Short mmCIF file of C-alpha atoms and ligand atoms in Angstrom, two decimals:
data_model
loop_
_atom_site.label_atom_id
_atom_site.label_comp_id
_atom_site.label_asym_id
_atom_site.label_seq_id
_atom_site.Cartn_x
_atom_site.Cartn_y
_atom_site.Cartn_z
CA MET E 28 -4.23 54.82 2.29
CA SER E 29 -4.39 58.56 1.20
CA GLU E 30 -2.73 61.37 2.90
CA ALA E 31 -5.95 62.61 4.20
CA ALA E 32 -6.44 59.36 5.96
CA PHE E 33 -3.34 60.29 8.10
CA GLN E 34 -4.80 63.31 9.45
CA SER E 35 -7.00 61.82 12.11
CA PRO E 36 -5.70 59.93 15.42
CA HIS E 37 -4.73 56.48 14.49
CA ARG E 38 -2.43 53.80 15.73
CA ARG E 39 0.56 52.33 13.72
CA TYR E 40 1.88 48.64 14.34
CA ASN E 41 5.83 48.27 14.44
CA PRO E 42 6.43 44.70 13.11
CA LEU E 43 10.15 44.81 14.54
CA ARG E 44 8.98 45.80 18.14
CA LYS E 45 5.56 44.25 17.84
CA GLN E 46 4.35 47.47 19.47
CA TRP E 47 1.88 50.19 18.51
CA VAL E 48 2.39 53.93 18.27
CA LEU E 49 -0.54 56.34 18.63
CA VAL E 50 -0.40 59.11 16.07
CA SER E 51 -2.17 62.42 16.62
CA PRO E 52 -1.70 64.86 13.68
CA HIS E 53 -4.64 66.96 14.39
CA ARG E 54 -2.55 68.23 17.43
CA THR E 55 -0.07 69.85 14.98
CA GLN E 56 -2.41 71.64 12.74
CA ARG E 57 -1.35 75.04 14.12
CA PRO E 58 1.27 77.12 12.05
CA TRP E 59 4.80 76.01 12.05
CA GLN E 60 7.10 78.60 13.71
CA GLY E 61 10.20 77.66 12.01
CA GLU E 62 12.26 78.39 14.74
CA VAL E 63 16.08 77.99 14.33
CA ASN E 64 18.86 78.31 16.70
CA THR E 65 21.08 81.38 17.00
CA ALA E 66 24.01 79.57 18.38
CA SER E 67 24.59 76.79 16.33
CA GLY E 68 26.06 74.29 19.04
CA PHE E 69 29.22 73.73 17.17
CA SER E 70 32.79 74.34 18.77
CA ASP E 71 35.54 75.69 16.82
CA ILE E 72 38.01 74.16 19.15
CA HIS E 73 39.89 71.68 17.28
CA TYR E 74 41.94 70.71 20.40
CA ASP E 75 40.73 71.06 24.06
CA PRO E 76 43.62 70.32 26.74
CA ALA E 77 40.81 69.36 29.15
CA CYS E 78 39.17 66.56 26.77
CA TYR E 79 40.29 63.14 27.65
CA LEU E 80 39.53 61.90 24.03
CA CYS E 81 41.79 64.57 22.23
CA PRO E 82 45.10 63.34 21.33
CA GLY E 83 47.92 63.12 23.95
CA ASN E 84 45.66 64.02 26.88
CA GLU E 85 45.33 62.00 30.10
CA ARG E 86 42.30 59.95 31.02
CA ALA E 87 40.72 59.61 34.44
CA GLY E 88 42.71 56.56 36.07
CA GLY E 89 46.14 57.72 34.63
CA ALA E 90 45.87 56.12 31.10
CA ARG E 91 46.73 58.52 28.28
CA THR E 92 45.05 58.90 25.00
CA PRO E 93 47.84 58.72 22.59
CA VAL E 94 48.46 61.04 19.52
CA TYR E 95 46.37 59.42 16.87
CA GLU E 96 45.78 60.00 13.29
CA ASN E 97 42.21 59.00 12.55
CA THR E 98 40.18 56.61 14.55
CA TYR E 99 41.25 55.23 18.27
CA VAL E 100 39.51 52.54 20.23
CA PHE E 101 40.17 51.74 23.92
CA ASP E 102 38.44 49.86 26.73
CA ASN E 103 36.07 52.17 28.68
CA ASP E 104 37.69 53.46 31.91
CA TYR E 105 34.26 53.20 33.45
CA ALA E 106 32.89 50.21 31.88
CA ALA E 107 29.34 49.05 32.70
CA LEU E 108 30.44 45.70 31.78
CA LEU E 109 33.36 43.39 32.78
CA PRO E 110 35.04 40.48 31.02
CA ASP E 111 35.35 38.28 34.21
CA SER E 112 32.02 38.96 36.03
CA PRO E 113 31.20 35.82 38.21
CA ALA E 114 27.86 34.14 38.20
CA PRO E 115 25.61 35.73 40.93
CA GLU E 116 24.85 33.49 43.87
CA THR E 117 21.24 32.96 43.48
CA GLU E 118 20.66 29.77 45.31
CA GLY E 119 17.83 30.07 48.07
CA TRP E 120 16.43 33.10 46.19
CA PRO E 121 12.78 33.54 45.86
CA LEU E 122 11.34 32.48 42.46
CA LEU E 123 10.54 36.17 41.33
CA LEU E 124 14.19 37.49 41.89
CA LYS E 125 15.99 36.30 38.81
CA ALA E 126 19.54 37.15 38.02
CA GLU E 127 22.22 35.96 35.53
CA ARG E 128 25.77 36.39 35.11
CA GLU E 129 26.49 39.30 32.19
CA ARG E 130 30.07 39.19 31.16
CA GLY E 131 31.12 41.85 28.58
CA LEU E 132 33.27 44.68 27.35
CA CYS E 133 32.57 48.49 26.92
CA ARG E 134 34.86 50.24 24.39
CA VAL E 135 35.20 53.92 23.42
CA LEU E 136 35.86 54.69 19.80
CA CYS E 137 37.19 58.13 18.99
CA PHE E 138 35.90 58.77 15.17
CA HIS E 139 38.47 61.77 14.59
CA PRO E 140 41.28 63.64 16.52
CA ASP E 141 39.73 66.99 15.83
CA HIS E 142 37.61 67.77 18.86
CA SER E 143 35.38 70.21 16.81
CA LEU E 144 33.94 67.61 14.45
CA THR E 145 30.79 65.48 14.15
CA LEU E 146 29.79 62.64 11.87
CA ALA E 147 28.06 65.36 9.79
CA ARG E 148 30.94 67.51 9.38
CA MET E 149 33.72 64.66 8.58
CA GLU E 150 35.24 64.36 5.46
CA PRO E 151 33.83 61.16 3.52
CA ASP E 152 37.23 59.44 3.60
CA ASP E 153 37.63 59.99 7.38
CA LEU E 154 33.89 58.61 7.84
CA ARG E 155 34.83 55.58 5.82
CA LEU E 156 37.76 54.81 8.46
CA VAL E 157 35.25 54.96 11.20
CA VAL E 158 33.06 52.47 9.23
CA ASP E 159 36.00 50.28 8.98
CA ALA E 160 36.71 50.48 12.81
CA TRP E 161 33.16 49.71 13.51
CA ALA E 162 33.43 46.58 11.20
CA LYS E 163 36.77 45.41 12.86
CA GLN E 164 35.07 45.71 16.32
CA TYR E 165 32.05 43.89 15.38
CA ALA E 166 34.48 41.19 14.04
CA GLU E 167 36.85 41.19 16.85
CA LEU E 168 34.38 41.53 19.80
CA GLY E 169 31.85 38.97 18.21
CA ALA E 170 34.50 36.27 17.75
CA LYS E 171 34.88 35.99 21.56
CA PRO E 172 33.44 33.00 22.60
CA GLU E 173 31.56 34.58 25.69
CA ILE E 174 30.18 37.54 23.50
CA GLY E 175 26.54 36.91 22.04
CA HIS E 176 26.01 40.65 20.93
CA VAL E 177 27.80 43.57 19.79
CA GLN E 178 25.96 46.87 20.21
CA ILE E 179 27.65 49.87 18.17
CA PHE E 180 26.06 53.16 19.18
CA GLU E 181 26.66 57.10 19.37
CA ASN E 182 25.13 59.40 21.88
CA ARG E 183 25.26 62.74 20.27
CA GLY E 184 24.85 66.16 22.65
CA ALA E 185 24.45 66.77 26.07
CA MET E 186 20.52 66.42 25.79
CA MET E 187 21.23 62.70 25.08
CA GLY E 188 23.65 62.43 27.99
CA ALA E 189 26.80 62.52 26.11
CA SER E 190 29.35 63.55 28.55
CA ASN E 191 31.82 65.02 26.02
CA PRO E 192 31.33 66.74 22.56
CA HIS E 193 34.43 64.99 20.99
CA PRO E 194 33.39 62.82 18.29
CA HIS E 195 32.95 59.39 19.62
CA GLY E 196 30.71 56.54 19.97
CA GLN E 197 30.63 53.47 22.28
CA ILE E 198 30.79 49.45 21.62
CA TRP E 199 29.13 47.49 24.32
CA ALA E 200 29.59 43.60 23.76
CA THR E 201 27.59 41.36 26.03
CA GLU E 202 27.04 37.82 26.89
CA HIS E 203 23.38 37.88 26.13
CA VAL E 204 21.44 39.27 23.38
CA PRO E 205 20.00 42.49 24.89
CA ASP E 206 15.84 42.90 24.80
CA GLU E 207 15.56 45.29 21.74
CA PRO E 208 17.71 43.18 19.38
CA ALA E 209 16.39 40.11 21.04
CA LEU E 210 12.88 41.40 20.09
CA GLU E 211 13.89 42.02 16.56
CA THR E 212 15.46 38.75 16.33
CA ALA E 213 12.46 36.99 17.22
CA SER E 214 10.01 39.25 14.85
CA GLN E 215 12.21 38.76 11.79
CA LEU E 216 12.77 34.96 12.51
CA GLU E 217 8.87 34.67 12.69
CA TYR E 218 8.20 36.85 9.64
CA ARG E 219 10.82 34.72 7.71
CA GLN E 220 9.20 31.38 8.74
CA GLN E 221 5.61 32.72 7.93
CA HIS E 222 6.34 34.34 4.67
CA GLY E 223 9.46 33.06 3.21
CA SER E 224 11.14 36.35 2.73
CA CYS E 225 12.75 39.00 5.12
CA LEU E 226 10.88 41.54 6.95
CA LEU E 227 13.25 44.45 6.10
CA CYS E 228 13.60 43.40 2.50
CA ASP E 229 9.90 43.64 2.12
CA TYR E 230 9.54 46.69 4.09
CA LEU E 231 12.10 48.48 1.79
CA LYS E 232 10.00 47.66 -1.18
CA VAL E 233 6.90 48.88 0.51
CA GLU E 234 8.79 52.24 1.16
CA GLN E 235 10.14 52.33 -2.24
CA ASP E 236 6.61 51.60 -3.68
CA ALA E 237 5.12 54.29 -1.46
CA ALA E 238 7.41 56.84 -2.41
CA SER E 239 6.76 56.31 -6.39
CA GLY E 240 3.17 57.15 -5.33
CA SER E 241 1.97 60.27 -3.11
CA THR E 242 3.10 59.26 0.46
CA SER E 243 6.89 59.09 0.62
CA ARG E 244 8.62 58.36 4.03
CA ILE E 245 12.14 58.60 2.28
CA VAL E 246 14.40 61.06 3.74
CA CYS E 247 17.51 60.35 1.26
CA GLU E 248 19.52 57.45 -0.40
CA ASN E 249 22.38 56.21 -2.17
CA GLU E 250 22.87 53.09 -4.01
CA GLY E 251 23.42 50.94 -1.22
CA PHE E 252 21.20 52.50 1.67
CA LEU E 253 17.62 54.13 2.01
CA ALA E 254 16.99 56.40 4.94
CA VAL E 255 13.35 56.68 5.84
CA VAL E 256 11.26 57.98 8.72
CA PRO E 257 9.67 54.65 9.45
CA TRP E 258 5.74 53.98 9.34
CA TRP E 259 5.91 53.48 12.94
CA ALA E 260 8.38 56.03 14.04
CA VAL E 261 7.96 57.25 17.62
CA TRP E 262 10.44 60.17 17.90
CA PRO E 263 9.57 63.04 15.83
CA PHE E 264 12.46 62.81 13.29
CA GLU E 265 13.35 59.37 13.85
CA THR E 266 14.78 57.51 11.00
CA LEU E 267 15.55 53.95 10.08
CA VAL E 268 18.77 53.41 7.81
CA LEU E 269 18.27 50.26 5.77
CA ALA E 270 20.71 48.44 3.70
CA LYS E 271 19.29 47.75 0.19
CA ALA E 272 20.70 44.36 0.10
CA HIS E 273 20.16 41.62 2.55
CA LEU E 274 23.20 42.08 4.73
CA ARG E 275 23.05 40.41 8.13
CA SER E 276 26.01 42.58 9.57
CA LEU E 277 29.01 44.52 8.95
CA ALA E 278 30.91 41.37 8.33
CA ASP E 279 28.69 40.78 4.98
CA PHE E 280 29.63 44.29 3.71
CA ASN E 281 31.87 44.53 0.67
CA ASP E 282 34.13 47.60 0.19
CA GLU E 283 31.59 49.69 -1.68
CA GLN E 284 28.93 49.15 0.92
CA LYS E 285 31.18 50.38 3.59
CA THR E 286 31.62 53.61 1.60
CA GLN E 287 27.92 53.83 1.14
CA LEU E 288 27.21 53.57 4.60
CA ALA E 289 29.63 56.16 5.46
CA ASP E 290 27.77 58.34 2.91
CA ILE E 291 24.20 57.79 4.24
CA LEU E 292 25.11 58.57 7.70
CA LYS E 293 26.77 61.93 6.55
CA GLN E 294 23.70 62.51 4.53
CA THR E 295 21.23 61.81 7.37
CA THR E 296 23.08 63.53 10.05
CA THR E 297 23.65 66.97 7.80
CA ARG E 298 19.84 66.93 7.13
CA TYR E 299 19.33 66.67 10.87
CA ASP E 300 21.84 69.50 11.63
CA ASN E 301 20.13 71.68 8.86
CA LEU E 302 16.54 71.10 10.52
CA PHE E 303 17.19 73.62 13.42
CA SER E 304 20.39 74.80 12.44
CA THR E 305 22.09 73.11 15.45
CA SER E 306 24.27 70.19 16.25
CA PHE E 307 21.30 67.96 16.13
CA PRO E 308 21.29 65.61 19.12
CA TYR E 309 20.55 61.82 18.95
CA THR E 310 21.03 58.09 19.94
CA MET E 311 22.31 56.22 16.79
CA GLY E 312 23.08 52.60 16.83
CA PHE E 313 23.38 49.51 14.54
CA HIS E 314 21.16 46.43 14.81
CA GLN E 315 22.65 43.53 12.99
CA SER E 316 23.16 39.77 13.45
CA PRO E 317 23.77 38.73 17.06
CA THR E 318 27.30 37.04 17.37
CA ASP E 319 26.28 33.77 19.06
CA ASN E 320 27.35 31.40 16.57
CA ALA E 321 24.05 30.93 14.86
CA ALA E 322 23.72 31.62 11.18
CA HIS E 323 20.89 34.37 11.63
CA ASP E 324 19.68 34.67 7.96
CA GLU E 325 16.58 36.53 9.20
CA TRP E 326 18.68 39.60 10.18
CA HIS E 327 18.90 42.56 8.09
CA PHE E 328 21.34 45.31 9.09
CA HIS E 329 19.82 48.60 9.89
CA ALA E 330 20.64 51.76 11.82
CA HIS E 331 18.15 53.78 14.19
CA PHE E 332 18.23 57.29 14.70
CA TYR E 333 16.49 58.43 17.93
CA PRO E 334 16.41 62.12 18.11
CA PRO E 335 14.69 63.89 20.96
CA LEU E 336 14.11 67.37 19.22
CA LEU E 337 10.49 68.25 18.46
CA ARG E 338 10.10 72.00 17.30
CA SER E 339 13.42 73.70 17.70
CA ALA E 340 16.90 73.42 18.96
CA THR E 341 15.69 73.33 22.39
CA VAL E 342 12.00 71.94 22.44
CA ARG E 343 12.20 68.19 23.03
CA LYS E 344 9.80 65.43 23.23
CA PHE E 345 9.43 63.56 26.53
CA MET E 346 8.27 59.96 26.83
CA VAL E 347 5.88 60.61 29.85
CA GLY E 348 2.26 60.24 31.10
CA PHE E 349 0.38 57.88 28.64
CA GLU E 350 3.70 56.97 26.86
CA LEU E 351 5.13 55.33 30.03
CA LEU E 352 1.95 53.97 31.09
CA GLY E 353 0.04 52.99 27.76
CA MET E 354 1.94 53.46 24.59
CA PRO E 355 4.01 55.90 22.67
CA GLN E 356 2.46 58.67 20.99
CA ARG E 357 3.55 61.27 18.30
CA ASP E 358 1.77 64.61 16.86
CA ILE E 359 3.72 64.92 13.49
CA THR E 360 3.02 62.30 11.10
CA PRO E 361 6.10 60.23 9.84
CA GLU E 362 5.12 61.48 6.19
CA SER E 363 5.45 65.14 7.15
CA ALA E 364 8.42 64.64 9.19
CA ALA E 365 10.17 62.90 6.14
CA GLU E 366 8.94 65.73 3.90
CA ARG E 367 10.63 68.31 5.87
CA LEU E 368 13.98 66.40 6.08
CA ARG E 369 13.88 65.66 2.43
CA ALA E 370 13.53 69.31 1.36
CA LEU E 371 16.54 70.32 3.49
CA PRO E 372 19.57 71.12 1.76
CA GLU E 373 22.49 68.36 1.34
CA GLU E 374 25.14 70.66 2.32
CA HIS E 375 25.77 71.29 6.11
CA PHE E 376 24.73 74.79 6.93
CA THR E 377 27.86 75.67 8.62
CA VAL E 378 29.57 75.18 5.37
CA LYS E 379 27.00 77.33 3.56
CA SER E 380 27.21 80.29 5.79
CA SER E 381 31.10 80.55 5.91
ZN1 LIG G 19 38.51 66.21 22.38
ZN1 LIG G 20 16.59 41.37 4.29
ZN1 LIG G 21 16.40 47.50 14.92
#
């Protein structure tokens, strides 16, 4: 397919979600404003006495965050899941009102004691310690007999509903595999059964081949990982970070691959921040093998970045109208989004300007 073929409205298929996305590039054929933010959105406060995630501070409910050196994990004081939820009494309920017990745990992982940092601005060695903490949590929570899935994620920025700018992420461990990873499990399993190969290993090759031609969707890469704006991206600057090796989960990672994951996350988030010279908001999360005791050879570890920004530090995309009722839609093509991200400097703009 040539670049020109992408300039008319068309729809693209997402084989992981079995969903279509409408691409309407003709809507963006107006000149780019190149708007950047004047206030970077970064704080230079390294310790905030009012922040419950800063070392030594008291949290709601009376617990105290200890004076920690690098990462710190604790059970969320306002957990959406509880380890001992009873089964709901559903006897005598109508057929269409279905309920199930959902036991689980919600944890908070502080990435660093310094309140002002983000993944993009952390030192590689410190970011590697975050990867180690994620791997430990995945193993520890996944080993619990009642836990079938461990969702690791980060909500970055007030626009994404993050209540606190302190660098931190969350880990929600649930009894059942939630809908998104359940859908991706089914898609990967079906693909493996039909083609005898891994959906995302094959997709990785497709993206590498495309990049050697004229339509690259690659944003950045290192020896172990590739970050692309996927063919089926919904959010304007959505990226998919793919392990180059067939790794089912963090439990399959060797030492080098953990360092490479830290590196690709820093590379990707740095480019995001550089795009609009702002602390770029997003939801980022890992998708990996469920922890329900099945082998899950079909699973291929990846990270999704879902950032809401469209044209500037303040103009965001909304999923409304046709997108809520019909299917998701985007204006800027994944190819041009990738091109813009790829062209940005590797060095964080706050480092450059100081
Ligand atoms: Zn803090
Ligand atoms: Zn694979
Ligand atoms: Zn996924």
